[in-house]
Amino acid sequence: MVTELAPRQIVDDLVLANHILSNEGVLDAFGHVSARHPTATDRFVISHTRAPELVEPDDLQLLDLHGARVAGGERRSYEEVAIHAAVYRYRSDVGAVVHSHAPSVIPFGVTAVPLRPIYHMGSVIGHEIPVWDIATRSGDTDLLVRDEQQGDDLAAALGRRTVVLMRGHGCVVAGADIRAVVFTAIYLERNATLLMSASALGKVRTLSEGETQRAAAMLRGPAGERAWEYWVRRLPAHRV
Amino acid sequence: MVTELAPRQIVDDLVLANHILSNEGVLDAFGHVSARHPTATDRFVISHTRAPELVEPDDLQLLDLHGARVAGGERRSYEEVAIHAAVYRYRSDVGAVVHSHAPSVIPFGVTAVPLRPIYHMGSVIGHEIPVWDIATRSGDTDLLVRDEQQGDDLAAALGRRTVVLMRGHGCVVAGADIRAVVFTAIYLERNATLLMSASALGKVRTLSEGETQRAAAMLRGPAGERAWEYWVRRLPAHRV
Amino acid sequence: MVTELAPRQIVDDLVLANHILSNEGVLDAFGHVSARHPTATDRFVISHTRAPELVEPDDLQLLDLHGARVAGGERRSYEEVAIHAAVYRYRSDVGAVVHSHAPSVIPFGVTAVPLRPIYHMGSVIGHEIPVWDIATRSGDTDLLVRDEQQGDDLAAALGRRTVVLMRGHGCVVAGADIRAVVFTAIYLERNATLLMSASALGKVRTLSEGETQRAAAMLRGPAGERAWEYWVRRLPAHRV
Amino acid sequence: MVTELAPRQIVDDLVLANHILSNEGVLDAFGHVSARHPTATDRFVISHTRAPELVEPDDLQLLDLHGARVAGGERRSYEEVAIHAAVYRYRSDVGAVVHSHAPSVIPFGVTAVPLRPIYHMGSVIGHEIPVWDIATRSGDTDLLVRDEQQGDDLAAALGRRTVVLMRGHGCVVAGADIRAVVFTAIYLERNATLLMSASALGKVRTLSEGETQRAAAMLRGPAGERAWEYWVRRLPAHRV
């Protein structure tokens, strides 16, 4: 019974988050989204290894903050649950995590151009986004974050921020809850696309730090619900 | 009863305009379109705060030219009704207004490249498009146009033109009626995309001022009805 | 009765051509495709003024080589039937004509970069594509080709070639029959997109004149039928 | 009976591979995918000349390693079965071959920019991708690989690698089996798109040779099944 794993609202939102992030082009067959258990806060909910677009309530499992399965059956976990576990360990304020290979984000991880918000909708990504390189400590790897040391190192690079890029791999987005992290992951993708277009035209004026903070605070308000309703309605199964 | 708000034709066109602008990629969960009341000309019709793709007749409200709700219930208005109110106050010739974050328009608000028509279909945006920056008068904000002074300032930047860009935010499009403003908003988006592509190739020849005026005048003719029929038919609910 | 206008095969192919060119992104609400009458060769078949995606057999009309309606009712013709009439007058080898504002083609009409085939599929556009500018003779206009002199001038620029670009407007594609002109119009669009991408990377090697001729000759063979079957199946109404 | 051609699993996977590669934008009306017969290893299975999206089990034929039809009827073969035959002759480790004109790959065949993996998902294309030019030996042609000498020359350029680009034409992808070659062909397309975007931003850091090898080895594991399930579900006929 999935309701043993987490409250119904968490389960429902997490399944929708998997579908929305696929439908909006943030995730493909790969990447994942998780949510911290609201009361057993040293646990988080995430699907076993399956393409996000196909995730249903029965696919969810409960893991501890070292990535070990606690409930939800024996099916194999994603290779990189260490990413989620590490962020939840480091950040008690974080209630949901997305790891993606969102297309427009990849170029900013392999070039020297910083990814910055250029419009108010992009402000949710924060003023500064670090690029973490697994090779700095681990040398040549398959790029996956597989153990606690790598997870610790990545979480430290994230720090108190919302987004960290992973060189040659993708990004991690941290948020207060599932809907917030979905919002940030989608506008991270949109803002990165727009910044690439703008950069091709010439020198780009990005948002100031003050604008970024004020716009992000505004977007943490009712705007989130308007967007969530829209993204749900766009899902093939929810179209009227 | 929505028919109390405005004539049926206005209501129907405004709902379709919301759906068309979403379906054609001009609006996403955000942005809005409004229409001036045809007889009570100090009133305009606009949805309460909802993603445009989901707007139905019952979502519409009637507002006065200071953005106060006059009819249509107590549901919360969009944060930026001040944009619409200001344009209707300043421009008695304007019957409809779109505010969007159309993707291809954003880069022209944050770089020094002027957005100009490069083909006859783009002529409806006008020969010259100013870029308005909220920071010039208001400093660091959340970028939203929230009060009458900011609305006045934006409307003054628009002047007698059809389009004004908003740095780090989006744009405003003004038109004689709903179908005209939808036409302009869509070809603003298309023309901006093409100008970015052309700019990457080299120096771009834009339309002359005379060509812009003549082509725009031509497109105010029956072309608009041909396009409106096409955009309606492309809506998922209207596909044959 | 549409069968009075032209043989059933011409009518059916012309309606499909309208739908295919819309579905494949070559036409939107604007642009048009026509076919010469196979026996009354001083006539051509084209829709009255309607978005191509919506054209049905009853929308077709028969025009003479001066653009005057001969059969199919009194509904208004497209503004630019002069384009089609002129090409059929000048080129007895041409059985079908497309006029489009295909997005990727526009940038090559307003910059100095020549549009050339860069892969074998693009060879059908020919080795050399001229850019015709209506302003050279007519000065400031609305860019539309409205009369016989303008049509003559455009047809002369096309010469014996397959494609001519129109500065600030679009292009004309001429072909032996409907399926051939659809094939060329679609791969003109694809090749132009690829050339823009390649140009951003660096100096581009285009096909040689010999390669262009040989590949185009090959593609005039059974490849056309394979592609036509595919494009028909992709139409919403023809999906299995 | 198609089961006479090859085991049911090969037939089913090959039909799905045709549909997936079309649906994911790697193939259009052109290009093809084949599989070596698992026991009669001097035979391979491929459709007669038909757009891949339309291929069904009855369209498959069995060919020998010189491209001659052995079973499956007399319908005409693709013009370029010599590509498949040559790769199977040269590489006993290869169980499946894709030949495509994948859009994002074309620019790397006509410019001097090397196509390299820039993220772990792209590692499956290998560290180094040669560009083969048919003109080097054959001069002006229609670019098609039509005979054994051309096939030999192309296979030699491929060598022990996974991908070879064909100047002005497309690419060949070789893999251990159908699902592997589909995976590589799709991420070849994705990685090429991302490398073009990154190149526009500035100097790009590609994966090291060690990272490429380790990530590719990892992706030969269960990741392939996750992706295959996802791509099947995205097919119009398989959507739930």
Coordinates of C-alpha atoms in Angstrom, one line a residue, chain A residues 25-203:
Chain A
G25 CA 11.0 18.5 -21.4
V26 CA 13.1 18.6 -18.2
L27 CA 13.4 14.8 -17.8
D28 CA 13.5 12.1 -20.5
A29 CA 14.1 8.4 -19.7
F30 CA 16.6 9.6 -17.0
G31 CA 16.6 11.9 -14.1
H32 CA 14.5 11.7 -11.0
V33 CA 12.5 13.6 -8.4
S34 CA 12.1 12.8 -4.7
A35 CA 10.3 14.2 -1.7
R36 CA 11.2 14.1 2.0
H37 CA 8.7 12.3 4.2
P38 CA 6.8 15.0 6.0
T39 CA 7.0 13.4 9.5
A40 CA 9.7 10.8 9.3
T41 CA 12.1 13.4 8.1
D42 CA 15.0 11.1 7.8
R43 CA 13.3 9.3 5.0
F44 CA 12.5 10.3 1.4
V45 CA 10.2 8.9 -1.3
I46 CA 11.4 8.2 -4.8
S47 CA 10.6 5.7 -7.6
H48 CA 12.6 2.6 -8.2
T49 CA 14.6 2.8 -11.4
R50 CA 12.0 3.7 -14.0
A51 CA 11.5 6.4 -16.6
P52 CA 9.7 9.3 -14.8
E53 CA 6.9 9.5 -17.4
L54 CA 5.9 5.9 -16.5
V55 CA 6.1 6.3 -12.7
E56 CA 2.9 5.3 -10.8
P57 CA 2.2 5.2 -7.1
D58 CA 3.2 1.6 -6.8
D59 CA 6.6 2.4 -8.1
L60 CA 7.5 4.5 -5.1
Q61 CA 9.9 3.4 -2.3
L62 CA 11.0 4.9 1.0
L63 CA 14.7 5.3 1.4
D64 CA 16.8 6.5 4.4
L65 CA 19.3 9.3 4.3
H66 CA 22.0 6.9 3.3
G67 CA 20.0 5.7 0.3
A68 CA 19.0 2.3 1.8
R69 CA 15.5 1.0 1.0
V70 CA 13.2 1.1 4.0
A71 CA 9.9 0.3 2.4
G72 CA 8.3 -0.2 -1.1
G73 CA 9.8 -3.5 -2.1
E74 CA 13.1 -4.8 -3.4
R75 CA 13.1 -3.3 -6.9
R76 CA 16.4 -1.7 -7.8
S77 CA 16.9 1.9 -6.9
Y78 CA 18.2 4.6 -9.3
E79 CA 22.0 4.5 -9.4
E80 CA 22.2 8.0 -8.0
V81 CA 20.0 8.0 -4.9
A82 CA 23.2 9.3 -3.2
I83 CA 22.4 12.7 -4.6
H84 CA 19.0 12.9 -3.0
A85 CA 20.2 11.4 0.3
A86 CA 23.1 13.9 0.5
V87 CA 20.9 17.0 -0.1
Y88 CA 18.4 15.9 2.5
R89 CA 21.2 15.3 5.0
Y90 CA 22.8 18.7 4.5
R91 CA 19.6 20.8 4.1
S92 CA 16.9 20.4 6.7
D93 CA 14.9 23.2 4.8
V94 CA 14.7 21.0 1.7
G95 CA 11.6 19.0 1.1
A96 CA 12.1 17.9 -2.5
V97 CA 14.9 17.3 -4.9
V98 CA 15.2 17.1 -8.7
H99 CA 18.2 15.6 -10.6
S100 CA 17.9 16.2 -14.3
H101 CA 19.9 16.3 -17.6
A102 CA 17.7 19.2 -18.8
P103 CA 19.0 19.9 -22.3
S104 CA 19.5 23.7 -22.1
V105 CA 21.4 23.3 -18.8
I106 CA 24.1 21.0 -20.1
P107 CA 26.0 23.7 -22.1
F108 CA 26.5 25.9 -19.0
G109 CA 28.2 23.0 -17.3
V110 CA 30.9 22.6 -20.0
T111 CA 31.7 26.2 -20.8
A112 CA 32.7 29.3 -18.9
V113 CA 29.4 31.2 -19.3
P114 CA 27.7 31.5 -15.9
L115 CA 24.0 30.6 -15.8
R116 CA 22.1 33.6 -14.4
P117 CA 18.5 34.6 -14.4
I118 CA 17.6 37.0 -17.2
Y119 CA 13.9 37.5 -16.5
H120 CA 11.7 37.5 -13.4
M121 CA 10.5 33.9 -14.1
G122 CA 14.1 32.7 -14.0
S123 CA 14.7 34.4 -10.6
V124 CA 13.8 31.1 -8.8
I125 CA 17.1 29.6 -9.8
G126 CA 18.9 32.1 -7.6
H127 CA 21.5 34.8 -8.3
E128 CA 24.5 32.4 -8.5
I129 CA 24.8 28.9 -9.7
P130 CA 28.0 26.9 -9.1
V131 CA 29.3 24.3 -11.4
W132 CA 30.5 21.1 -9.6
D133 CA 33.0 18.8 -11.3
I134 CA 33.2 15.2 -10.1
A135 CA 36.6 15.0 -11.7
T136 CA 38.1 17.4 -9.2
R137 CA 38.1 14.8 -6.5
S138 CA 37.4 11.6 -8.2
G139 CA 39.3 11.9 -11.5
D140 CA 37.9 9.8 -14.4
T141 CA 34.6 8.3 -13.5
D142 CA 31.3 7.4 -15.3
L143 CA 30.1 10.8 -14.0
L144 CA 27.5 9.2 -11.7
V145 CA 27.3 10.3 -8.0
R146 CA 27.5 6.8 -6.4
D147 CA 28.7 7.2 -2.9
E148 CA 28.3 9.3 0.2
Q149 CA 31.6 11.2 -0.3
Q150 CA 30.6 12.3 -3.7
G151 CA 27.2 13.2 -2.5
D152 CA 28.7 15.2 0.4
D153 CA 31.0 17.0 -2.0
L154 CA 28.1 17.8 -4.4
A155 CA 25.8 19.0 -1.5
A156 CA 28.7 21.2 -0.2
A157 CA 28.9 22.8 -3.6
L158 CA 25.2 23.4 -3.6
G159 CA 25.5 25.0 -0.2
R160 CA 22.5 27.2 0.7
R161 CA 21.6 27.7 -2.9
T162 CA 18.8 26.3 -5.0
V163 CA 20.6 24.9 -8.0
V164 CA 24.0 23.4 -8.7
L165 CA 25.2 22.3 -12.2
M166 CA 27.2 19.1 -12.6
R167 CA 29.9 19.3 -15.3
G168 CA 29.3 16.9 -18.2
H169 CA 26.2 15.5 -16.5
G170 CA 23.2 17.7 -15.5
C171 CA 22.0 19.6 -12.4
V172 CA 20.4 19.3 -9.0
V173 CA 17.5 21.5 -7.9
A174 CA 16.5 21.7 -4.2
G175 CA 13.2 23.1 -3.0
A176 CA 10.9 23.5 0.0
D177 CA 8.4 21.0 -1.5
I178 CA 7.5 19.1 -4.6
R179 CA 5.6 21.9 -6.3
A180 CA 8.4 24.4 -5.6
V181 CA 11.1 22.2 -7.0
V182 CA 9.1 21.4 -10.1
F183 CA 8.6 25.2 -10.7
T184 CA 12.3 25.8 -10.3
A185 CA 13.3 22.9 -12.5
I186 CA 11.1 24.0 -15.4
Y187 CA 12.0 27.7 -15.3
L188 CA 15.7 26.7 -14.9
E189 CA 15.3 25.0 -18.3
R190 CA 13.4 27.9 -19.8
N191 CA 15.8 30.6 -18.5
A192 CA 18.8 28.6 -19.7
T193 CA 17.4 28.5 -23.2
L194 CA 16.7 32.2 -23.2
L195 CA 20.1 33.0 -22.0
M196 CA 21.7 31.0 -24.8
S197 CA 19.6 32.9 -27.3
A198 CA 20.4 36.3 -25.7
S199 CA 24.1 35.5 -25.5
A200 CA 24.2 34.9 -29.3
L201 CA 22.9 38.5 -29.8
G202 CA 25.5 40.2 -27.6
K203 CA 26.2 41.2 -24.0

